[in-house]
PDB file of C-alpha atoms and ligand atoms in Angstrom:
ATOM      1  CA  UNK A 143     -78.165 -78.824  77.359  1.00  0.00           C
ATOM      2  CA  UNK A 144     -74.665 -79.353  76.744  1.00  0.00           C
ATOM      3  CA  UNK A 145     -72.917 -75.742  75.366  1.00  0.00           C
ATOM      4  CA  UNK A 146     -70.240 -77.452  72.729  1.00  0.00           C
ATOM      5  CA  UNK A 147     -69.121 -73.692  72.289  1.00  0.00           C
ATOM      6  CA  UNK A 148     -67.159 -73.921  75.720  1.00  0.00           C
ATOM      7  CA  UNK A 149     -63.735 -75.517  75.600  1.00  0.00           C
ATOM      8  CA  UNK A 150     -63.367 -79.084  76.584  1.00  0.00           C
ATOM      9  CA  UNK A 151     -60.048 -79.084  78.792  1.00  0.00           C
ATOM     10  CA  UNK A 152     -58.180 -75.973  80.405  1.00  0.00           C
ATOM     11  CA  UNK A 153     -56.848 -74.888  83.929  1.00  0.00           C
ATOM     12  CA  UNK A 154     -58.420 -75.881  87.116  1.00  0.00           C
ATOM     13  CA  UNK A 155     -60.514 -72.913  88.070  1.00  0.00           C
ATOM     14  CA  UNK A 156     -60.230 -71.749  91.821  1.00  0.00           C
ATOM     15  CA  UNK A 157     -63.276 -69.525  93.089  1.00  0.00           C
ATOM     16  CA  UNK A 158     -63.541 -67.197  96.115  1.00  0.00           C
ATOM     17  CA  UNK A 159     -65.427 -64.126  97.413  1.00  0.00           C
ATOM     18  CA  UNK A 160     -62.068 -62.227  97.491  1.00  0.00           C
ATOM     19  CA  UNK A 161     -58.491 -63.210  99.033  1.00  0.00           C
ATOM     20  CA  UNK A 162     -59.323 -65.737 101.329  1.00  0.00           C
ATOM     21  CA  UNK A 163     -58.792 -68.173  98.444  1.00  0.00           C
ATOM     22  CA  UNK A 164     -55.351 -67.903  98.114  1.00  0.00           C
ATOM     23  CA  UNK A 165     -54.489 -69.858 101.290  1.00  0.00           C
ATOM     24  CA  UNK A 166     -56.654 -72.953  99.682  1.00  0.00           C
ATOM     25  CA  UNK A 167     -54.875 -72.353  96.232  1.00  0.00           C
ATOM     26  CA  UNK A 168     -51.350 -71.861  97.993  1.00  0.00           C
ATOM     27  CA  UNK A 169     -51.369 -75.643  99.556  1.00  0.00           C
ATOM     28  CA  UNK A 170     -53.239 -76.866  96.204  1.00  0.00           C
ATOM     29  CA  UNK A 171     -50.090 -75.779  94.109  1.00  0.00           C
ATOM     30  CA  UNK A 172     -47.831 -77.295  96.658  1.00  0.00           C
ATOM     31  CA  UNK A 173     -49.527 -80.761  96.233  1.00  0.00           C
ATOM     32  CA  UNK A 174     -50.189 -80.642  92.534  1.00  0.00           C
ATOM     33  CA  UNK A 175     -47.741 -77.712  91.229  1.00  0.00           C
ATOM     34  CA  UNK A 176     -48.270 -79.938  87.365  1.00  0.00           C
ATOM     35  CA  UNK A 177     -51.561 -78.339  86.420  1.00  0.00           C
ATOM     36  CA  UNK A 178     -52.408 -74.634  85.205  1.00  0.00           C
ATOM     37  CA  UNK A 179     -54.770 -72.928  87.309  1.00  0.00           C
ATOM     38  CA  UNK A 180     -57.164 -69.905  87.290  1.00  0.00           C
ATOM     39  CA  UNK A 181     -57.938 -67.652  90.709  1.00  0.00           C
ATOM     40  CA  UNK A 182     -61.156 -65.638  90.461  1.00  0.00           C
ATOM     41  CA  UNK A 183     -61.705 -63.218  93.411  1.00  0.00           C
ATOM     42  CA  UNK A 184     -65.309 -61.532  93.505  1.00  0.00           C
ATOM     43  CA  UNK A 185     -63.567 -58.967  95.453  1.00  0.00           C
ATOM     44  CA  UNK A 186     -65.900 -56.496  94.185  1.00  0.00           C
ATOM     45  CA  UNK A 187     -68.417 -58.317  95.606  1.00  0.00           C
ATOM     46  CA  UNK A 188     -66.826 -59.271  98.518  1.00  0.00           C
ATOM     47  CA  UNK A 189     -67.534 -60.485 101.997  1.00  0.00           C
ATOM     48  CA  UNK A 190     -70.284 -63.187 101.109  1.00  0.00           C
ATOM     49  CA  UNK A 191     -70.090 -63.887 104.261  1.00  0.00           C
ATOM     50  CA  UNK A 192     -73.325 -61.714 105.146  1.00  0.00           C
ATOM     51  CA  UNK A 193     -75.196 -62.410 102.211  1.00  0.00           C
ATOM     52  CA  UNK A 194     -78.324 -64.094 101.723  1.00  0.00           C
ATOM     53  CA  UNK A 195     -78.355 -67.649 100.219  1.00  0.00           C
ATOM     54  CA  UNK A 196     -79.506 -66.485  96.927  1.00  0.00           C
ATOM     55  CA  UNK A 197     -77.334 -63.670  96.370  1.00  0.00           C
ATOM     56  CA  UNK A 198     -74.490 -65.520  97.157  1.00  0.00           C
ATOM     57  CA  UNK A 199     -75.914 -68.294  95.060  1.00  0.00           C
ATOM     58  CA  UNK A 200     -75.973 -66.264  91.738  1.00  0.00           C
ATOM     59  CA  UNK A 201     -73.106 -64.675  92.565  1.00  0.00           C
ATOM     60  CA  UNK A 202     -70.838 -68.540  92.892  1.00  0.00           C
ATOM     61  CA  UNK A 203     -72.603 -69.410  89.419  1.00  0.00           C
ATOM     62  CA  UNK A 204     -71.884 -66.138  87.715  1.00  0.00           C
ATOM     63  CA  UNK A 205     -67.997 -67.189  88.120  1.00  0.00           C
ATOM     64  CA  UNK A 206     -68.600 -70.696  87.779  1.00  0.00           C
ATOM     65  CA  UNK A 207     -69.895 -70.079  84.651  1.00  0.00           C
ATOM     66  CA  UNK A 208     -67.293 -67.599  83.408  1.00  0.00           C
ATOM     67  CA  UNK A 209     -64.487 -70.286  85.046  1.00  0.00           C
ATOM     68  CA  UNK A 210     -65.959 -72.807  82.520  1.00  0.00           C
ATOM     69  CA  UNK A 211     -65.940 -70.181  79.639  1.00  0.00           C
ATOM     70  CA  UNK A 212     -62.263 -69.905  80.378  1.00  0.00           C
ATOM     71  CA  UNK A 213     -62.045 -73.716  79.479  1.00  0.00           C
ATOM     72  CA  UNK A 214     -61.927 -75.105  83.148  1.00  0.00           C
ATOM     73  CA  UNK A 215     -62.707 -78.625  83.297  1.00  0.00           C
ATOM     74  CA  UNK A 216     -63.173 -78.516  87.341  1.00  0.00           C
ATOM     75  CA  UNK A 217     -64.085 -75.656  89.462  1.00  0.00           C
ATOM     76  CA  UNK A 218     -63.169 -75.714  93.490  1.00  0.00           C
ATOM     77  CA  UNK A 219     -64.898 -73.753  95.443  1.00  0.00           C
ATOM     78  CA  UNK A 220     -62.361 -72.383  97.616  1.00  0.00           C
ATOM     79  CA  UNK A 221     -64.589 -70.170  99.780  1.00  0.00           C
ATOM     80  CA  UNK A 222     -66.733 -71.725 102.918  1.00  0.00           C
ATOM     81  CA  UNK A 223     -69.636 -69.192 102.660  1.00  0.00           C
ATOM     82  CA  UNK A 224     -70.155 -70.024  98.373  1.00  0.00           C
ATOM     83  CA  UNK A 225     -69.353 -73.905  99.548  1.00  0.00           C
ATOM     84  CA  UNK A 226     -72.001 -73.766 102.546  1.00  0.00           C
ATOM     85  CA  UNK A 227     -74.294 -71.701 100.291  1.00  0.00           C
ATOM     86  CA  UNK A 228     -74.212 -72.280  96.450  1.00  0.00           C
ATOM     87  CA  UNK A 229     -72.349 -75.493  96.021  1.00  0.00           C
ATOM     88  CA  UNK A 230     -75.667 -78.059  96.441  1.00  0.00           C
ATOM     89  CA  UNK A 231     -77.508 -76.154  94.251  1.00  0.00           C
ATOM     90  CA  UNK A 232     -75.031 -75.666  91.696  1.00  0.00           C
ATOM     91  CA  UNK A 233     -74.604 -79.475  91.332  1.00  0.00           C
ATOM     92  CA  UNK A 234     -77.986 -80.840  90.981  1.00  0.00           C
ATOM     93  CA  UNK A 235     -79.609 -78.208  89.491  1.00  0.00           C
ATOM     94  CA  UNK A 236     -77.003 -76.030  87.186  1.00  0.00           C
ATOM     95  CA  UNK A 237     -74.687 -78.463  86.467  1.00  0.00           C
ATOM     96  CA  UNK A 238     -76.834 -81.264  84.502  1.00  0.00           C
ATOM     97  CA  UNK A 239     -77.890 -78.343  82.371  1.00  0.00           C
ATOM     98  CA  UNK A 240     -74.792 -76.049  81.829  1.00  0.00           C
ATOM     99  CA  UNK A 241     -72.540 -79.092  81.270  1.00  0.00           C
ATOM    100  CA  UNK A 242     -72.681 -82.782  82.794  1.00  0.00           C
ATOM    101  CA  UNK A 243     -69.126 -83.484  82.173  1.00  0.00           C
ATOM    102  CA  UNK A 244     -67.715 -80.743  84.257  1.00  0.00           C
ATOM    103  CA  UNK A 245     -67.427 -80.632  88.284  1.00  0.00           C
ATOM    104  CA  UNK A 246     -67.679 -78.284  90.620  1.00  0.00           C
ATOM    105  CA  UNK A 247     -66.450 -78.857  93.946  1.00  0.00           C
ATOM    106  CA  UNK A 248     -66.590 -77.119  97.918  1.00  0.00           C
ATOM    107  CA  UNK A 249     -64.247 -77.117 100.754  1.00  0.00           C
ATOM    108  CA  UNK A 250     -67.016 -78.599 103.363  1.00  0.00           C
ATOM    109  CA  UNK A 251     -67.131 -82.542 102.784  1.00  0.00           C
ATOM    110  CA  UNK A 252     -63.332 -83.134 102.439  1.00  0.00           C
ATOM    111  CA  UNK A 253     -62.918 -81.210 105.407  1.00  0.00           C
ATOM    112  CA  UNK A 254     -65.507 -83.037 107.381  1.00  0.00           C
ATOM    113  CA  UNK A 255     -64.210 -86.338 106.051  1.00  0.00           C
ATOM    114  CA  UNK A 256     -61.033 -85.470 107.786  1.00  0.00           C
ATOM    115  CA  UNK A 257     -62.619 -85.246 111.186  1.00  0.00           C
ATOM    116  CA  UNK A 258     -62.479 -88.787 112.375  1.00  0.00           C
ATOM    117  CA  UNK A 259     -58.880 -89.182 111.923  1.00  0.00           C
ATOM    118  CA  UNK A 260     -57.712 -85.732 113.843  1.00  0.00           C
ATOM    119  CA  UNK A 261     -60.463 -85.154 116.762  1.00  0.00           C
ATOM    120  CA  UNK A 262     -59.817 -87.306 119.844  1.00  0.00           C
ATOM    121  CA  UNK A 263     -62.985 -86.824 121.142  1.00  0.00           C
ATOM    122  CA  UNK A 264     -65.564 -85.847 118.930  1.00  0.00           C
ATOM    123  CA  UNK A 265     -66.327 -82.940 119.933  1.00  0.00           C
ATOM    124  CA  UNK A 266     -65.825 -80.489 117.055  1.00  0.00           C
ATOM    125  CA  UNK A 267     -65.924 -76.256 117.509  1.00  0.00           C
ATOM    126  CA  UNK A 268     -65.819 -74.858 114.164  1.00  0.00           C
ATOM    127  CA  UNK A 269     -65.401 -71.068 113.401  1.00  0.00           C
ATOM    128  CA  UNK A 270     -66.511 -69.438 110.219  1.00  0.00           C
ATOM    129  CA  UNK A 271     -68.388 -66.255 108.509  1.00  0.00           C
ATOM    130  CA  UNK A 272     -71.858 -65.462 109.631  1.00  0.00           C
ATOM    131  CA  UNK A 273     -73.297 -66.971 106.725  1.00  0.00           C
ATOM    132  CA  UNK A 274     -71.332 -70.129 107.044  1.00  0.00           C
ATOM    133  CA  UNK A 275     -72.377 -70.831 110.710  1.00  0.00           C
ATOM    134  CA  UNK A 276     -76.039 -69.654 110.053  1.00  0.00           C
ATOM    135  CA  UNK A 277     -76.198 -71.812 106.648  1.00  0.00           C
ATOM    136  CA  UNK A 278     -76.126 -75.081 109.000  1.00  0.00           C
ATOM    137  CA  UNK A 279     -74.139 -77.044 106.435  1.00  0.00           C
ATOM    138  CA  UNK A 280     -70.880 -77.923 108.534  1.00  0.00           C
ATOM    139  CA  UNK A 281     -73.862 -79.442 111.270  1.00  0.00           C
ATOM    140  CA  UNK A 282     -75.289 -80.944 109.037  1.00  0.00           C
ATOM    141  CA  UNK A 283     -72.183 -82.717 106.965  1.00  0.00           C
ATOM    142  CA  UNK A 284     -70.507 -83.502 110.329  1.00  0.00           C
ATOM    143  CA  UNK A 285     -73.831 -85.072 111.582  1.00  0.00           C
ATOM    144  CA  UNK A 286     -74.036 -87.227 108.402  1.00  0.00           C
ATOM    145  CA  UNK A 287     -70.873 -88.596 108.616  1.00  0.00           C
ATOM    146  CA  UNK A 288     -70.012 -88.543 112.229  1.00  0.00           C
ATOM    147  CA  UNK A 289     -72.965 -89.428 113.703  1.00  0.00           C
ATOM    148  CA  UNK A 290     -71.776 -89.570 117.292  1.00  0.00           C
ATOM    149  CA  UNK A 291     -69.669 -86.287 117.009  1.00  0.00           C
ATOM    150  CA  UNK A 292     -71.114 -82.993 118.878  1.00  0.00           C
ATOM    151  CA  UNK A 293     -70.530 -79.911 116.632  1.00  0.00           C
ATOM    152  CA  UNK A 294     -70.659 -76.132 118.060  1.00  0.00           C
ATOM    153  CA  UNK A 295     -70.434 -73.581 115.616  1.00  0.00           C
ATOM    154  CA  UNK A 296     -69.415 -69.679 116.357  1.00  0.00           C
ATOM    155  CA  UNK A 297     -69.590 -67.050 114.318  1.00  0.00           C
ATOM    156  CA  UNK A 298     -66.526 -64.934 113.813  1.00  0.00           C
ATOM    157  CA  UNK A 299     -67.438 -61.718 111.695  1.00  0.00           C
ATOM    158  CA  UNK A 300     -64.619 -59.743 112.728  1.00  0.00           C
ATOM    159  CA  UNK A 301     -61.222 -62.011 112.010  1.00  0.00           C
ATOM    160  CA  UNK A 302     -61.788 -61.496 107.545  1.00  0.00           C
ATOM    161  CA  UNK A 303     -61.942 -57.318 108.340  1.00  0.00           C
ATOM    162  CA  UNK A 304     -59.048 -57.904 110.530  1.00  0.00           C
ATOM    163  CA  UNK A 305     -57.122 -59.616 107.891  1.00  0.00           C
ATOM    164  CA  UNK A 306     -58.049 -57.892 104.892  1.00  0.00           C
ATOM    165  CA  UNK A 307     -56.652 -54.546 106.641  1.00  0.00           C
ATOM    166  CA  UNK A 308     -53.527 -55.763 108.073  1.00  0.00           C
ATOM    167  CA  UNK A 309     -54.357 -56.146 111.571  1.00  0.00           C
ATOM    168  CA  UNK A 310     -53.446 -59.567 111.782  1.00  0.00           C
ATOM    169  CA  UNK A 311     -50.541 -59.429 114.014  1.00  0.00           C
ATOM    170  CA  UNK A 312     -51.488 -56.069 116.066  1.00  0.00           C
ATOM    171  CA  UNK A 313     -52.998 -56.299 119.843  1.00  0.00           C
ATOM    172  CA  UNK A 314     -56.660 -55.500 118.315  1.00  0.00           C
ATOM    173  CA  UNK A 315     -56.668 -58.804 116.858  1.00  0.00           C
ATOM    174  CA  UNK A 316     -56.142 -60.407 120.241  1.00  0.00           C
ATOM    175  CA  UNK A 317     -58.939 -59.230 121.925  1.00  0.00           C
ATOM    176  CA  UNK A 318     -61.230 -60.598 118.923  1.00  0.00           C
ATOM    177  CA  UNK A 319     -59.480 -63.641 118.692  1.00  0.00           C
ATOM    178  CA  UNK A 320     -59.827 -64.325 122.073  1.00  0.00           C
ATOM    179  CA  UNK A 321     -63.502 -62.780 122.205  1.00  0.00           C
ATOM    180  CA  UNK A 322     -64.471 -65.363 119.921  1.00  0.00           C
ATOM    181  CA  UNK A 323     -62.347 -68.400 121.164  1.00  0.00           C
ATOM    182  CA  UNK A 324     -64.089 -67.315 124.904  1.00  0.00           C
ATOM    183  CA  UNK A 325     -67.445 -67.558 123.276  1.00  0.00           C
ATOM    184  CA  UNK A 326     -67.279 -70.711 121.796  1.00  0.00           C
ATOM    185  CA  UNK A 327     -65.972 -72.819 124.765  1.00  0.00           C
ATOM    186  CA  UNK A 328     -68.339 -70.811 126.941  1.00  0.00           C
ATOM    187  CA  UNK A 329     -70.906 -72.698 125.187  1.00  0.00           C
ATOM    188  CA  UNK A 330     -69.245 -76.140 125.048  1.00  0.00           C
ATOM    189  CA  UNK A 331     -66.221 -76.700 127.089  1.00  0.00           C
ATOM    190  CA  UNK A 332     -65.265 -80.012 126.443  1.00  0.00           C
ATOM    191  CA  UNK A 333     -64.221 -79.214 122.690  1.00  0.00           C
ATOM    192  CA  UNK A 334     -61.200 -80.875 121.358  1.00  0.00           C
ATOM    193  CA  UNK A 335     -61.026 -80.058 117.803  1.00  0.00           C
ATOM    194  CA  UNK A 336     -61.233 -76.306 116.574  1.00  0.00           C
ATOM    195  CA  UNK A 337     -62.207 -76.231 112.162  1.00  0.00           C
ATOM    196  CA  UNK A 338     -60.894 -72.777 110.637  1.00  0.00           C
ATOM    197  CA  UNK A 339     -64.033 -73.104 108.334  1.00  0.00           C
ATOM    198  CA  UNK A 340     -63.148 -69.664 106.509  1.00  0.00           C
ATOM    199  CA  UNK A 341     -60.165 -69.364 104.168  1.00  0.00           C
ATOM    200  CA  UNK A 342     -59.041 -65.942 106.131  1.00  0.00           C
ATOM    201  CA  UNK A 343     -58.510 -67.719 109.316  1.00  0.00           C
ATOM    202  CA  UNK A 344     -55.155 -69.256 108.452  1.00  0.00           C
ATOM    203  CA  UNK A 345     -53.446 -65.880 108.799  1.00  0.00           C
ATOM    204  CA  UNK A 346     -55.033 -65.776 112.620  1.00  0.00           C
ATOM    205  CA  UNK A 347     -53.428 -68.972 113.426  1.00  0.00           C
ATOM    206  CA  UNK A 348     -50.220 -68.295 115.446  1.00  0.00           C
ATOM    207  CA  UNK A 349     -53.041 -65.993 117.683  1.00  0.00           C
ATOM    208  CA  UNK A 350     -55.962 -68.245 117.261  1.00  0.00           C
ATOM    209  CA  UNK A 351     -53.110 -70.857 118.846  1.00  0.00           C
ATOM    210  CA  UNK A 352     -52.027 -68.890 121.612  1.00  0.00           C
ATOM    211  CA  UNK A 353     -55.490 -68.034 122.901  1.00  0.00           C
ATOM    212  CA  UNK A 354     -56.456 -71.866 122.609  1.00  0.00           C
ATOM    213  CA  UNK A 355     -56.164 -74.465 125.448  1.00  0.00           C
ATOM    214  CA  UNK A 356     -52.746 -76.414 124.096  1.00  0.00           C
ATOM    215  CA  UNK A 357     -54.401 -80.086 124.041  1.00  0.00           C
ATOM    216  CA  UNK A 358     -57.221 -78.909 121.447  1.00  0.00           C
ATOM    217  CA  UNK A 359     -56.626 -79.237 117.366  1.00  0.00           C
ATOM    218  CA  UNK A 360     -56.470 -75.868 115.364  1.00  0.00           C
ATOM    219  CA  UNK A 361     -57.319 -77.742 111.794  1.00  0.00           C
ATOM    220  CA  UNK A 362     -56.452 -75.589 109.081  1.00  0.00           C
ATOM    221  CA  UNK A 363     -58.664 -76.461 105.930  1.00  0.00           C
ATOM    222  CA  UNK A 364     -55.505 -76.098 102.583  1.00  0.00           C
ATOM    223  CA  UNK A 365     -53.913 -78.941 102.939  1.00  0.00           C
ATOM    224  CA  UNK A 366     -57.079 -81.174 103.536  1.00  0.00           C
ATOM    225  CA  UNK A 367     -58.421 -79.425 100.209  1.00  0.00           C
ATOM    226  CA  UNK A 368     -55.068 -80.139  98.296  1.00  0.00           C
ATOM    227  CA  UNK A 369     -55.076 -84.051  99.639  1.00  0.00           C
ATOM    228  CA  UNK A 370     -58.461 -84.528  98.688  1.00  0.00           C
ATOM    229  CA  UNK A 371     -58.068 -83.321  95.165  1.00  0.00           C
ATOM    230  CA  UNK A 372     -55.261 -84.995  94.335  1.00  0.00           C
ATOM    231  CA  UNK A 373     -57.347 -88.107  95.650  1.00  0.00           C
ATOM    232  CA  UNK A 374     -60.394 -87.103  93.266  1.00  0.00           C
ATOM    233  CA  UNK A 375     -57.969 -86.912  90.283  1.00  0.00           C
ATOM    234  CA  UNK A 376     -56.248 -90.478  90.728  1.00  0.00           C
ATOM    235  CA  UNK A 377     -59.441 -91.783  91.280  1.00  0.00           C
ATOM    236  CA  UNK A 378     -61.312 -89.318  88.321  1.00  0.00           C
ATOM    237  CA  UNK A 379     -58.356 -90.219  85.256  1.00  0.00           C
ATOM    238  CA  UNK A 380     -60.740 -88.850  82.570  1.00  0.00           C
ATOM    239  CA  UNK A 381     -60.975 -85.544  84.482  1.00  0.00           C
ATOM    240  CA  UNK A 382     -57.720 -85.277  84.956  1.00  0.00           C
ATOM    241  CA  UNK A 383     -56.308 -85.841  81.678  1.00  0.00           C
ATOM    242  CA  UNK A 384     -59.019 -82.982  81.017  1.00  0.00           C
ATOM    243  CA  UNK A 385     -56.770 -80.272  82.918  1.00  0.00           C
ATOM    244  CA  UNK A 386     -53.685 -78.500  81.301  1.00  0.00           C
ATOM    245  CA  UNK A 387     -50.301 -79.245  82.771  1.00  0.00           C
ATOM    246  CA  UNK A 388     -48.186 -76.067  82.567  1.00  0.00           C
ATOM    247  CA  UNK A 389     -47.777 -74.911  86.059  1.00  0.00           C
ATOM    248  CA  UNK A 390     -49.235 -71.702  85.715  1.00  0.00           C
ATOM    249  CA  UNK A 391     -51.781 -69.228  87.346  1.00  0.00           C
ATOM    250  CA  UNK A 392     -53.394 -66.631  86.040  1.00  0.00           C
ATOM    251  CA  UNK A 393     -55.334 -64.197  88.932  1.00  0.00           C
ATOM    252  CA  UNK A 394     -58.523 -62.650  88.237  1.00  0.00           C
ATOM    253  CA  UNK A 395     -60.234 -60.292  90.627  1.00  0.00           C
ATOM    254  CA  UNK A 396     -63.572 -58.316  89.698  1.00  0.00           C
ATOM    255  CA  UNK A 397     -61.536 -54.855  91.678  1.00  0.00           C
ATOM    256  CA  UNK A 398     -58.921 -53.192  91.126  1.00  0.00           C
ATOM    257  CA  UNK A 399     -56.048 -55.480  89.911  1.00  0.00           C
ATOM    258  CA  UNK A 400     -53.625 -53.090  91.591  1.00  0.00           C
ATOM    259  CA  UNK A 401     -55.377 -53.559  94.815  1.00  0.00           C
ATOM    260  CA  UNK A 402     -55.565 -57.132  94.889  1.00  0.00           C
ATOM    261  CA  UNK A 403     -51.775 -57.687  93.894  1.00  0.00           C
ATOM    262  CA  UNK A 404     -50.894 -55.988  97.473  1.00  0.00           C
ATOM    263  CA  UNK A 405     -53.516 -57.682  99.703  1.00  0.00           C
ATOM    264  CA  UNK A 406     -52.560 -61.055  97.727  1.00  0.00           C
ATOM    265  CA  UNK A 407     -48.983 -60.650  99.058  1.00  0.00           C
ATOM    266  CA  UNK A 408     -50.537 -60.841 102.245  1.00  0.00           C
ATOM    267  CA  UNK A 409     -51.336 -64.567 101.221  1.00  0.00           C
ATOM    268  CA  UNK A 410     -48.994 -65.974  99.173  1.00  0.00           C
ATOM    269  CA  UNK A 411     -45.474 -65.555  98.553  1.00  0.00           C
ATOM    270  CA  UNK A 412     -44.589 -64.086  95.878  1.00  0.00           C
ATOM    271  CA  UNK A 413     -46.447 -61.307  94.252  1.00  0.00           C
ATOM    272  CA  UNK A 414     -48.691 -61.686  91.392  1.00  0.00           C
ATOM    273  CA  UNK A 415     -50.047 -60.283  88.096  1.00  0.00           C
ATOM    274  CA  UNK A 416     -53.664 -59.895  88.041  1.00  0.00           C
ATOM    275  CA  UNK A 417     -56.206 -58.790  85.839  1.00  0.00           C
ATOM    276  CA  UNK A 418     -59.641 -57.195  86.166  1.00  0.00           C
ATOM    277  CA  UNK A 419     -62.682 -59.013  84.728  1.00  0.00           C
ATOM    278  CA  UNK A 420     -66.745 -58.270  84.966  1.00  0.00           C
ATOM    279  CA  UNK A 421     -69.442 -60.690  85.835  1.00  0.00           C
TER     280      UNK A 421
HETATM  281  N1  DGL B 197     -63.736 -66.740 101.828  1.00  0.00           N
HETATM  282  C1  DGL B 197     -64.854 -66.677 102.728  1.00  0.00           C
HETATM  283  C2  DGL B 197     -65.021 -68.024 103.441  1.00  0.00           C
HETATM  284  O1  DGL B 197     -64.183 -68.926 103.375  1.00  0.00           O
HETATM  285  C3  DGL B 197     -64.788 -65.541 103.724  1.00  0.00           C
HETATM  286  C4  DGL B 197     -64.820 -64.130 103.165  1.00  0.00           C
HETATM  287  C5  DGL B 197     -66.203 -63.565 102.852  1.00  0.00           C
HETATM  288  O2  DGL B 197     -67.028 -63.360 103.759  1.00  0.00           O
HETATM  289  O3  DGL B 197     -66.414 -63.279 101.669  1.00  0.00           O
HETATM  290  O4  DGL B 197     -66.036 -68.220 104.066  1.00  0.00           O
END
């Protein structure tokens, strides 16, 4: 049933686990710097990317549900593992009842979409938490749309630790970087198109790059997000007259706020204020 309580326009709300995020919401405000948004970080919570479907399922409609009692309009899931895990779900069954006029949506289908106009050869390596590779659903989306394309997934547990502490740039990084890269062509060779399929991985890229043969793609996932938003506005008008034009952002993380301002530097620019909030 519809809640009338809840406010019918506001920001766009922009969901992750933790930091990772912030790399989808920094090219998102480059493309479409008119709107107000709000950044939730479950950093309390945080990695999803070992958690079981269902816990990471409540968890994604816990903040989707306080992201619409801030007024949001439209969520995005800006976090692979709550995308891969929560986002189906969320749409067919929560949705229709929490409100049918407001959208949620993932990082995995825009992405995929994207796929036939970068790969060369169809033949498509994508990297990603445990519970994004395990969950099946970039197989599965790339199948559906690209039926001819091969997809080999690796799991990279170690590059979102690496990040969150700083150890992007030292020499530790390159031996998991490469570790990982190694693994995955061990298992396919022929692979011309790497997907980052985990918000972290953006800040591995120069090393990600260097440890990759030069001929394959390194996609990074922002800027795909960002383009296919803006597309789903133009073509959604009475959704997007729904979300406030300010150009502001307002940060939310379920930790310490003090903590989360220094990682966040990490990922965007500038610095931020943030404030703490329960779910
Ligand atoms: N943001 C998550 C993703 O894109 C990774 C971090 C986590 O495991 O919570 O999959």
């Amino acid at each position: 049933m519809t809640d009338h309580r809840l406010p019918y326009e506001g920001p766009i709300g922009v969901f992750d686990s933790g930091y990772g995020g912030l790399t989808i919401l920094r090219d998102i405000r480059r493309r479409l710097p008119q709107y107000d948004y709000i950044y939730l970080g479950d950093n309390a919570r945080a990695p999803y990317g070992p958690r079981s479907f269902d816990v990471v399922y409540r968890f994604t409609l816990e903040a989707v549900r306080y992201l619409f009692a801030q007024g949001c309009p439209l969520v995005i899931l800006a976090c692979n593992t709550a995308s891969a895990k929560a986002l189906r779900t969320i749409q067919q069954q929560d949705l229709p009842e929490i409100d049918p006029e407001r959208r949620v949506l993932g990082v995995i289908r825009p992405t995929v979409e994207c796929l036939a106009d970068i790969s060369t050869g169809g033949n498509i390596g994508v990297l990603g938490t445990y519970g994004t590779v395990r969950s099946g659903s970039y197989d599965m989306e790339i199948a559906k749309l690209h039926p001819s394309f091969t997809t080999t997934s690796q799991a990279c547990p170690m590059w979102v630790p690496l990040v969150e502490n700083h150890e992007a740039d030292s020499p530790g990084a390159d031996y998991f970087v490469e570790k990982y890269i190694d693994a995955l062509f061990s298992r396919r060779a022929d692979i011309d198109t790497i997907l980052l399929a985990c918000t972290h991985f953006p800040l591995l890229y120069d090393k990600i790059r260097s440890h990759t043969p030069q001929a394959v793609r390194v996609v990074c996932q922002g800027e795909i997000v960002a383009d296919s938003l803006a597309d789903y506005l133009t073509r959604h008008p009475e959704m997007e007259s729904r979300c406030h034009k300010g150009g502001t952002c307002r940060y939310l993380t379920t930790e310490n706020p003090e903590s989360f301002s220094s990682l966040a530097s990490i990922f965007l620019d500038s610095p931020v204020e943030v404030n703490h909030i329960d779910l």
